PDB file of C-alpha atoms in Angstrom:
ATOM      1  CA  UNK F   1     238.954 264.964  94.278  1.00 44.00           C
ATOM      2  CA  UNK F   2     236.095 262.488  93.928  1.00 45.00           C
ATOM      3  CA  UNK F   3     235.326 260.397  96.987  1.00 48.00           C
ATOM      4  CA  UNK F   4     235.583 256.627  96.827  1.00 49.00           C
ATOM      5  CA  UNK F   5     235.991 255.680 100.470  1.00 50.00           C
ATOM      6  CA  UNK F   6     233.588 255.513 103.418  1.00 50.00           C
ATOM      7  CA  UNK F   7     232.862 259.230 103.152  1.00 47.00           C
ATOM      8  CA  UNK F   8     231.561 258.944  99.574  1.00 45.00           C
ATOM      9  CA  UNK F   9     227.802 259.298  99.218  1.00 48.00           C
ATOM     10  CA  UNK F  10     225.970 255.988  98.828  1.00 48.00           C
ATOM     11  CA  UNK F  11     224.262 255.420  95.498  1.00 49.00           C
ATOM     12  CA  UNK F  12     220.467 255.648  95.715  1.00 56.00           C
ATOM     13  CA  UNK F  13     218.538 252.386  95.821  1.00 74.00           C
ATOM     14  CA  UNK F  14     216.557 252.296  92.562  1.00 88.00           C
ATOM     15  CA  UNK F  15     215.141 248.792  93.012  1.00 94.00           C
ATOM     16  CA  UNK F  16     211.350 248.404  92.871  1.00 96.00           C
ATOM     17  CA  UNK F  17     210.145 247.662  96.393  1.00 97.00           C
ATOM     18  CA  UNK F  18     207.680 244.767  96.419  1.00 98.00           C
ATOM     19  CA  UNK F  19     205.372 243.317  99.075  1.00 98.00           C
ATOM     20  CA  UNK F  20     204.014 239.770  98.635  1.00 98.00           C
ATOM     21  CA  UNK F  21     200.554 238.948 100.048  1.00 97.00           C
ATOM     22  CA  UNK F  22     199.374 235.321  99.928  1.00 97.00           C
ATOM     23  CA  UNK F  23     197.767 233.170 102.587  1.00 95.00           C
ATOM     24  CA  UNK F  24     199.567 229.991 101.476  1.00 95.00           C
ATOM     25  CA  UNK F  25     202.966 229.926 103.138  1.00 95.00           C
ATOM     26  CA  UNK F  26     204.590 227.770 100.468  1.00 95.00           C
ATOM     27  CA  UNK F  27     203.389 230.076  97.687  1.00 94.00           C
ATOM     28  CA  UNK F  28     204.343 233.192  99.651  1.00 95.00           C
ATOM     29  CA  UNK F  29     207.860 231.954 100.394  1.00 95.00           C
ATOM     30  CA  UNK F  30     208.238 230.720  96.821  1.00 94.00           C
ATOM     31  CA  UNK F  31     207.341 234.126  95.411  1.00 95.00           C
ATOM     32  CA  UNK F  32     209.750 235.859  97.764  1.00 95.00           C
ATOM     33  CA  UNK F  33     212.538 233.497  96.667  1.00 95.00           C
ATOM     34  CA  UNK F  34     211.597 233.885  92.996  1.00 94.00           C
ATOM     35  CA  UNK F  35     211.615 237.672  93.141  1.00 95.00           C
ATOM     36  CA  UNK F  36     214.956 237.567  94.917  1.00 93.00           C
ATOM     37  CA  UNK F  37     216.409 236.404  91.579  1.00 92.00           C
ATOM     38  CA  UNK F  38     214.957 239.320  89.604  1.00 93.00           C
ATOM     39  CA  UNK F  39     217.294 242.238  88.905  1.00 92.00           C
ATOM     40  CA  UNK F  40     215.901 245.608  89.931  1.00 94.00           C
ATOM     41  CA  UNK F  41     213.366 244.152  92.381  1.00 95.00           C
ATOM     42  CA  UNK F  42     213.665 244.038  96.165  1.00 96.00           C
ATOM     43  CA  UNK F  43     211.116 242.251  98.351  1.00 97.00           C
ATOM     44  CA  UNK F  44     210.560 244.374 101.442  1.00 97.00           C
ATOM     45  CA  UNK F  45     208.016 242.160 103.197  1.00 97.00           C
ATOM     46  CA  UNK F  46     205.221 239.611 102.992  1.00 97.00           C
ATOM     47  CA  UNK F  47     201.767 239.115 104.504  1.00 97.00           C
ATOM     48  CA  UNK F  48     199.462 236.158 105.026  1.00 96.00           C
ATOM     49  CA  UNK F  49     196.086 237.928 104.856  1.00 96.00           C
ATOM     50  CA  UNK F  50     194.567 241.111 103.481  1.00 95.00           C
ATOM     51  CA  UNK F  51     194.503 242.988 106.778  1.00 95.00           C
ATOM     52  CA  UNK F  52     198.180 242.200 107.364  1.00 97.00           C
ATOM     53  CA  UNK F  53     198.921 243.380 103.818  1.00 97.00           C
ATOM     54  CA  UNK F  54     197.279 246.763 104.503  1.00 96.00           C
ATOM     55  CA  UNK F  55     199.304 247.150 107.707  1.00 97.00           C
ATOM     56  CA  UNK F  56     202.506 246.150 105.909  1.00 97.00           C
ATOM     57  CA  UNK F  57     201.926 248.776 103.229  1.00 97.00           C
ATOM     58  CA  UNK F  58     201.432 251.375 105.983  1.00 96.00           C
ATOM     59  CA  UNK F  59     204.768 250.382 107.531  1.00 97.00           C
ATOM     60  CA  UNK F  60     206.914 249.572 104.478  1.00 96.00           C
ATOM     61  CA  UNK F  61     205.599 251.808 101.672  1.00 95.00           C
ATOM     62  CA  UNK F  62     206.267 249.364  98.826  1.00 97.00           C
ATOM     63  CA  UNK F  63     206.063 250.439  95.200  1.00 97.00           C
ATOM     64  CA  UNK F  64     204.137 247.313  94.176  1.00 97.00           C
ATOM     65  CA  UNK F  65     202.056 244.709  96.007  1.00 97.00           C
ATOM     66  CA  UNK F  66     201.581 241.203  94.599  1.00 97.00           C
ATOM     67  CA  UNK F  67     198.122 240.368  95.949  1.00 97.00           C
ATOM     68  CA  UNK F  68     196.304 237.043  96.178  1.00 96.00           C
ATOM     69  CA  UNK F  69     192.496 237.280  96.103  1.00 93.00           C
ATOM     70  CA  UNK F  70     191.199 234.508  98.346  1.00 91.00           C
ATOM     71  CA  UNK F  71     192.617 235.302 101.787  1.00 93.00           C
ATOM     72  CA  UNK F  72     191.277 235.251 105.354  1.00 91.00           C
ATOM     73  CA  UNK F  73     190.409 238.263 107.550  1.00 92.00           C
ATOM     74  CA  UNK F  74     190.224 240.594 104.525  1.00 92.00           C
ATOM     75  CA  UNK F  75     190.170 239.342 100.938  1.00 93.00           C
ATOM     76  CA  UNK F  76     192.448 240.622  98.213  1.00 93.00           C
ATOM     77  CA  UNK F  77     189.890 242.914  96.562  1.00 92.00           C
ATOM     78  CA  UNK F  78     189.061 244.577  99.880  1.00 92.00           C
ATOM     79  CA  UNK F  79     192.734 244.953 100.738  1.00 95.00           C
ATOM     80  CA  UNK F  80     193.441 246.378  97.286  1.00 94.00           C
ATOM     81  CA  UNK F  81     190.692 248.983  97.642  1.00 92.00           C
ATOM     82  CA  UNK F  82     192.038 250.126 101.018  1.00 94.00           C
ATOM     83  CA  UNK F  83     195.637 250.242  99.825  1.00 95.00           C
ATOM     84  CA  UNK F  84     194.772 252.272  96.720  1.00 91.00           C
ATOM     85  CA  UNK F  85     192.608 254.672  98.747  1.00 90.00           C
ATOM     86  CA  UNK F  86     195.200 255.194 101.485  1.00 92.00           C
ATOM     87  CA  UNK F  87     198.402 254.844  99.429  1.00 93.00           C
ATOM     88  CA  UNK F  88     197.702 255.921  95.836  1.00 89.00           C
ATOM     89  CA  UNK F  89     201.418 255.741  95.043  1.00 92.00           C
ATOM     90  CA  UNK F  90     201.435 251.970  95.594  1.00 96.00           C
ATOM     91  CA  UNK F  91     200.383 249.763  92.668  1.00 95.00           C
ATOM     92  CA  UNK F  92     198.660 246.422  93.197  1.00 96.00           C
ATOM     93  CA  UNK F  93     199.011 243.412  90.907  1.00 96.00           C
ATOM     94  CA  UNK F  94     196.644 240.536  91.552  1.00 95.00           C
ATOM     95  CA  UNK F  95     198.319 237.127  91.338  1.00 94.00           C
ATOM     96  CA  UNK F  96     195.716 234.433  91.844  1.00 90.00           C
ATOM     97  CA  UNK F  97     194.438 231.030  90.793  1.00 89.00           C
ATOM     98  CA  UNK F  98     191.082 232.492  89.742  1.00 84.00           C
ATOM     99  CA  UNK F  99     190.331 233.970  86.317  1.00 78.00           C
ATOM    100  CA  UNK F 100     186.527 234.177  86.384  1.00 79.00           C
ATOM    101  CA  UNK F 101     184.721 237.371  85.404  1.00 76.00           C
ATOM    102  CA  UNK F 102     183.596 238.188  88.940  1.00 81.00           C
ATOM    103  CA  UNK F 103     187.126 237.937  90.358  1.00 83.00           C
ATOM    104  CA  UNK F 104     188.704 239.921  87.521  1.00 84.00           C
ATOM    105  CA  UNK F 105     186.154 242.738  87.491  1.00 81.00           C
ATOM    106  CA  UNK F 106     186.089 242.920  91.290  1.00 85.00           C
ATOM    107  CA  UNK F 107     189.860 243.339  91.395  1.00 87.00           C
ATOM    108  CA  UNK F 108     189.813 246.014  88.696  1.00 85.00           C
ATOM    109  CA  UNK F 109     187.023 247.927  90.435  1.00 85.00           C
ATOM    110  CA  UNK F 110     189.127 247.830  93.591  1.00 88.00           C
ATOM    111  CA  UNK F 111     191.961 249.515  91.685  1.00 89.00           C
ATOM    112  CA  UNK F 112     194.333 246.677  90.756  1.00 90.00           C
ATOM    113  CA  UNK F 113     196.770 247.728  88.038  1.00 89.00           C
ATOM    114  CA  UNK F 114     197.475 244.223  86.816  1.00 89.00           C
ATOM    115  CA  UNK F 115     196.019 240.735  86.942  1.00 92.00           C
ATOM    116  CA  UNK F 116     198.015 237.519  86.506  1.00 92.00           C
ATOM    117  CA  UNK F 117     197.183 233.899  87.154  1.00 89.00           C
ATOM    118  CA  UNK F 118     199.535 231.741  89.181  1.00 87.00           C
ATOM    119  CA  UNK F 119     200.805 229.853  86.159  1.00 87.00           C
ATOM    120  CA  UNK F 120     202.688 233.036  85.181  1.00 87.00           C
ATOM    121  CA  UNK F 121     206.449 232.608  84.957  1.00 88.00           C
ATOM    122  CA  UNK F 122     209.209 234.685  86.507  1.00 90.00           C
ATOM    123  CA  UNK F 123     209.706 236.810  83.389  1.00 92.00           C
ATOM    124  CA  UNK F 124     205.996 237.620  83.152  1.00 92.00           C
ATOM    125  CA  UNK F 125     205.743 238.519  86.832  1.00 94.00           C
ATOM    126  CA  UNK F 126     208.890 240.659  86.622  1.00 94.00           C
ATOM    127  CA  UNK F 127     207.548 242.476  83.538  1.00 93.00           C
ATOM    128  CA  UNK F 128     204.230 243.132  85.290  1.00 93.00           C
ATOM    129  CA  UNK F 129     206.010 244.566  88.343  1.00 95.00           C
ATOM    130  CA  UNK F 130     208.121 246.865  86.173  1.00 94.00           C
ATOM    131  CA  UNK F 131     205.057 248.007  84.229  1.00 91.00           C
ATOM    132  CA  UNK F 132     203.003 248.616  87.388  1.00 92.00           C
ATOM    133  CA  UNK F 133     205.789 250.665  88.961  1.00 93.00           C
ATOM    134  CA  UNK F 134     205.805 252.784  85.800  1.00 91.00           C
ATOM    135  CA  UNK F 135     202.046 253.351  85.994  1.00 88.00           C
ATOM    136  CA  UNK F 136     201.080 250.826  83.319  1.00 88.00           C
ATOM    137  CA  UNK F 137     198.640 247.912  83.437  1.00 84.00           C
ATOM    138  CA  UNK F 138     199.381 244.270  82.660  1.00 85.00           C
ATOM    139  CA  UNK F 139     197.018 241.338  82.124  1.00 83.00           C
ATOM    140  CA  UNK F 140     197.884 237.834  81.071  1.00 78.00           C
ATOM    141  CA  UNK F 141     196.386 236.420  77.876  1.00 73.00           C
ATOM    142  CA  UNK F 142     193.532 234.553  79.580  1.00 71.00           C
ATOM    143  CA  UNK F 143     192.471 237.597  81.578  1.00 73.00           C
ATOM    144  CA  UNK F 144     192.683 239.870  78.523  1.00 68.00           C
ATOM    145  CA  UNK F 145     190.418 237.549  76.569  1.00 66.00           C
ATOM    146  CA  UNK F 146     187.855 237.496  79.374  1.00 63.00           C
ATOM    147  CA  UNK F 147     187.963 241.288  79.673  1.00 64.00           C
ATOM    148  CA  UNK F 148     187.318 241.703  75.962  1.00 61.00           C
ATOM    149  CA  UNK F 149     184.427 239.232  76.160  1.00 60.00           C
ATOM    150  CA  UNK F 150     182.974 240.970  79.229  1.00 57.00           C
ATOM    151  CA  UNK F 151     183.187 244.390  77.563  1.00 56.00           C
ATOM    152  CA  UNK F 152     181.518 243.037  74.431  1.00 52.00           C
ATOM    153  CA  UNK F 153     178.717 241.511  76.506  1.00 49.00           C
ATOM    154  CA  UNK F 154     178.309 244.775  78.431  1.00 48.00           C
ATOM    155  CA  UNK F 155     178.081 246.787  75.218  1.00 45.00           C
ATOM    156  CA  UNK F 156     175.418 244.471  73.823  1.00 43.00           C
ATOM    157  CA  UNK F 157     173.496 244.603  77.106  1.00 48.00           C
ATOM    158  CA  UNK F 158     173.637 248.411  77.245  1.00 50.00           C
ATOM    159  CA  UNK F 159     172.424 248.680  73.660  1.00 51.00           C
ATOM    160  CA  UNK F 160     169.509 246.342  74.402  1.00 54.00           C
ATOM    161  CA  UNK F 161     168.648 248.274  77.579  1.00 47.00           C
ATOM    162  CA  UNK F 162     168.707 251.569  75.707  1.00 49.00           C
ATOM    163  CA  UNK F 163     166.278 250.179  73.126  1.00 51.00           C
ATOM    164  CA  UNK F 164     163.962 248.618  75.673  1.00 51.00           C
ATOM    165  CA  UNK F 165     164.160 251.399  78.275  1.00 49.00           C
ATOM    166  CA  UNK F 166     165.177 254.753  76.741  1.00 46.00           C
ATOM    167  CA  UNK F 167     164.905 256.515  80.118  1.00 42.00           C
ATOM    168  CA  UNK F 168     167.725 254.402  81.625  1.00 47.00           C
ATOM    169  CA  UNK F 169     170.389 256.707  80.217  1.00 51.00           C
ATOM    170  CA  UNK F 170     168.669 259.978  81.138  1.00 57.00           C
ATOM    171  CA  UNK F 171     170.540 262.440  83.399  1.00 69.00           C
ATOM    172  CA  UNK F 172     170.156 261.974  87.141  1.00 78.00           C
ATOM    173  CA  UNK F 173     167.945 264.453  89.058  1.00 83.00           C
ATOM    174  CA  UNK F 174     169.292 267.621  90.671  1.00 85.00           C
ATOM    175  CA  UNK F 175     172.638 267.358  88.917  1.00 85.00           C
ATOM    176  CA  UNK F 176     173.684 264.188  90.744  1.00 88.00           C
ATOM    177  CA  UNK F 177     176.555 262.244  89.265  1.00 87.00           C
ATOM    178  CA  UNK F 178     176.020 258.552  88.531  1.00 85.00           C
ATOM    179  CA  UNK F 179     178.130 257.630  91.574  1.00 88.00           C
ATOM    180  CA  UNK F 180     176.266 260.029  93.884  1.00 89.00           C
ATOM    181  CA  UNK F 181     172.954 258.556  92.694  1.00 90.00           C
ATOM    182  CA  UNK F 182     174.339 255.053  93.290  1.00 89.00           C
ATOM    183  CA  UNK F 183     175.396 255.959  96.837  1.00 92.00           C
ATOM    184  CA  UNK F 184     171.965 257.461  97.560  1.00 92.00           C
ATOM    185  CA  UNK F 185     170.360 254.276  96.267  1.00 89.00           C
ATOM    186  CA  UNK F 186     172.436 252.183  98.662  1.00 91.00           C
ATOM    187  CA  UNK F 187     171.551 254.507 101.540  1.00 90.00           C
ATOM    188  CA  UNK F 188     167.936 253.948 100.556  1.00 87.00           C
ATOM    189  CA  UNK F 189     168.507 250.201 100.903  1.00 86.00           C
ATOM    190  CA  UNK F 190     169.724 250.707 104.465  1.00 86.00           C
ATOM    191  CA  UNK F 191     173.475 250.292 103.971  1.00 88.00           C
ATOM    192  CA  UNK F 192     175.875 252.154 106.251  1.00 90.00           C
ATOM    193  CA  UNK F 193     179.034 253.890 105.002  1.00 89.00           C
ATOM    194  CA  UNK F 194     181.275 250.877 105.552  1.00 88.00           C
ATOM    195  CA  UNK F 195     178.871 248.601 103.682  1.00 87.00           C
ATOM    196  CA  UNK F 196     178.592 251.091 100.810  1.00 89.00           C
ATOM    197  CA  UNK F 197     182.395 251.298 100.608  1.00 86.00           C
ATOM    198  CA  UNK F 198     182.643 247.523 100.460  1.00 85.00           C
ATOM    199  CA  UNK F 199     179.917 247.241  97.848  1.00 84.00           C
ATOM    200  CA  UNK F 200     181.486 249.839  95.543  1.00 85.00           C
ATOM    201  CA  UNK F 201     185.157 249.015  96.333  1.00 82.00           C
ATOM    202  CA  UNK F 202     185.912 252.554  97.424  1.00 83.00           C
ATOM    203  CA  UNK F 203     187.102 253.992 100.727  1.00 83.00           C
ATOM    204  CA  UNK F 204     184.756 255.245 103.447  1.00 83.00           C
ATOM    205  CA  UNK F 205     186.315 258.690 103.005  1.00 86.00           C
ATOM    206  CA  UNK F 206     185.228 258.670  99.369  1.00 86.00           C
ATOM    207  CA  UNK F 207     181.752 257.502 100.383  1.00 89.00           C
ATOM    208  CA  UNK F 208     181.481 260.421 102.811  1.00 90.00           C
ATOM    209  CA  UNK F 209     182.534 262.845 100.070  1.00 89.00           C
ATOM    210  CA  UNK F 210     179.845 261.529  97.728  1.00 90.00           C
ATOM    211  CA  UNK F 211     177.252 261.706 100.514  1.00 93.00           C
ATOM    212  CA  UNK F 212     178.156 265.296 101.402  1.00 91.00           C
ATOM    213  CA  UNK F 213     177.983 266.354  97.746  1.00 90.00           C
ATOM    214  CA  UNK F 214     174.700 264.522  97.167  1.00 92.00           C
ATOM    215  CA  UNK F 215     173.098 265.897 100.341  1.00 93.00           C
ATOM    216  CA  UNK F 216     174.046 269.430  99.292  1.00 90.00           C
ATOM    217  CA  UNK F 217     172.486 268.938  95.844  1.00 90.00           C
ATOM    218  CA  UNK F 218     169.217 267.433  97.040  1.00 92.00           C
ATOM    219  CA  UNK F 219     168.876 269.504 100.214  1.00 91.00           C
ATOM    220  CA  UNK F 220     168.930 266.486 102.540  1.00 90.00           C
ATOM    221  CA  UNK F 221     169.638 267.179 106.215  1.00 88.00           C
ATOM    222  CA  UNK F 222     170.030 263.565 107.279  1.00 88.00           C
ATOM    223  CA  UNK F 223     169.920 259.961 106.039  1.00 87.00           C
ATOM    224  CA  UNK F 224     166.139 259.789 106.501  1.00 86.00           C
ATOM    225  CA  UNK F 225     165.757 262.634 103.989  1.00 86.00           C
ATOM    226  CA  UNK F 226     168.122 260.779 101.658  1.00 89.00           C
ATOM    227  CA  UNK F 227     166.121 257.549 101.936  1.00 88.00           C
ATOM    228  CA  UNK F 228     162.881 259.324 101.055  1.00 87.00           C
ATOM    229  CA  UNK F 229     164.577 261.049  98.126  1.00 89.00           C
ATOM    230  CA  UNK F 230     166.103 257.778  96.850  1.00 87.00           C
ATOM    231  CA  UNK F 231     162.721 256.041  96.755  1.00 85.00           C
ATOM    232  CA  UNK F 232     160.874 259.061  95.382  1.00 85.00           C
ATOM    233  CA  UNK F 233     163.268 259.274  92.438  1.00 85.00           C
ATOM    234  CA  UNK F 234     163.632 255.557  91.839  1.00 84.00           C
ATOM    235  CA  UNK F 235     167.276 255.340  92.927  1.00 86.00           C
ATOM    236  CA  UNK F 236     166.712 252.564  95.479  1.00 78.00           C
ATOM    237  CA  UNK F 237     165.295 249.116  94.889  1.00 68.00           C
ATOM    238  CA  UNK F 238     162.380 248.299  97.218  1.00 56.00           C
TER     239      UNK F 238
END
């Protein structure tokens, strides 16, 4: 006989678990209230700065984080990079006032899966959350247009560079990957691991992996060897 009383197994909670991170209390509370009206979404917490958002993800394991960019203590891009590095199963959607190229590209480099501006409506935010939880990316129309323009500009710039400096696209020495060469260049400029991670929007663990691989390829025993190598092979700017 099928159970229907207290002893029956509870149905699994299939709602998408969402964390809201925004330093403006009115906006944060408004988003929480707004998402409370969306079927299939459950807000599990909120945070008022990037560092608090990282801690909240550690504690609450949300499926999706709605992340503002301009926040104290740790900004949204930095928080996004840490969350993606430490919790790859959590998707981050940036929800911000800013739609300039630097903000958009910084968020994407940090690993954001979506980017919306704060004039987005409930339906658009809900659709972005659903898409992010399913592993898909979502950008509003303004952001999409700027991405297309930025990619077009980058393509033109790369073509011009290739014509003017054919050696720019040559393979890196000693089998280094482009990222390993980039990390060595930053070591050559005197950056420590934390500063390199912040500059490239990757975790310190990833930086250490690139350093270990690069050191093995170039035969470096320490950072001094790496600095000399970086300058000798033109990887670091003087």
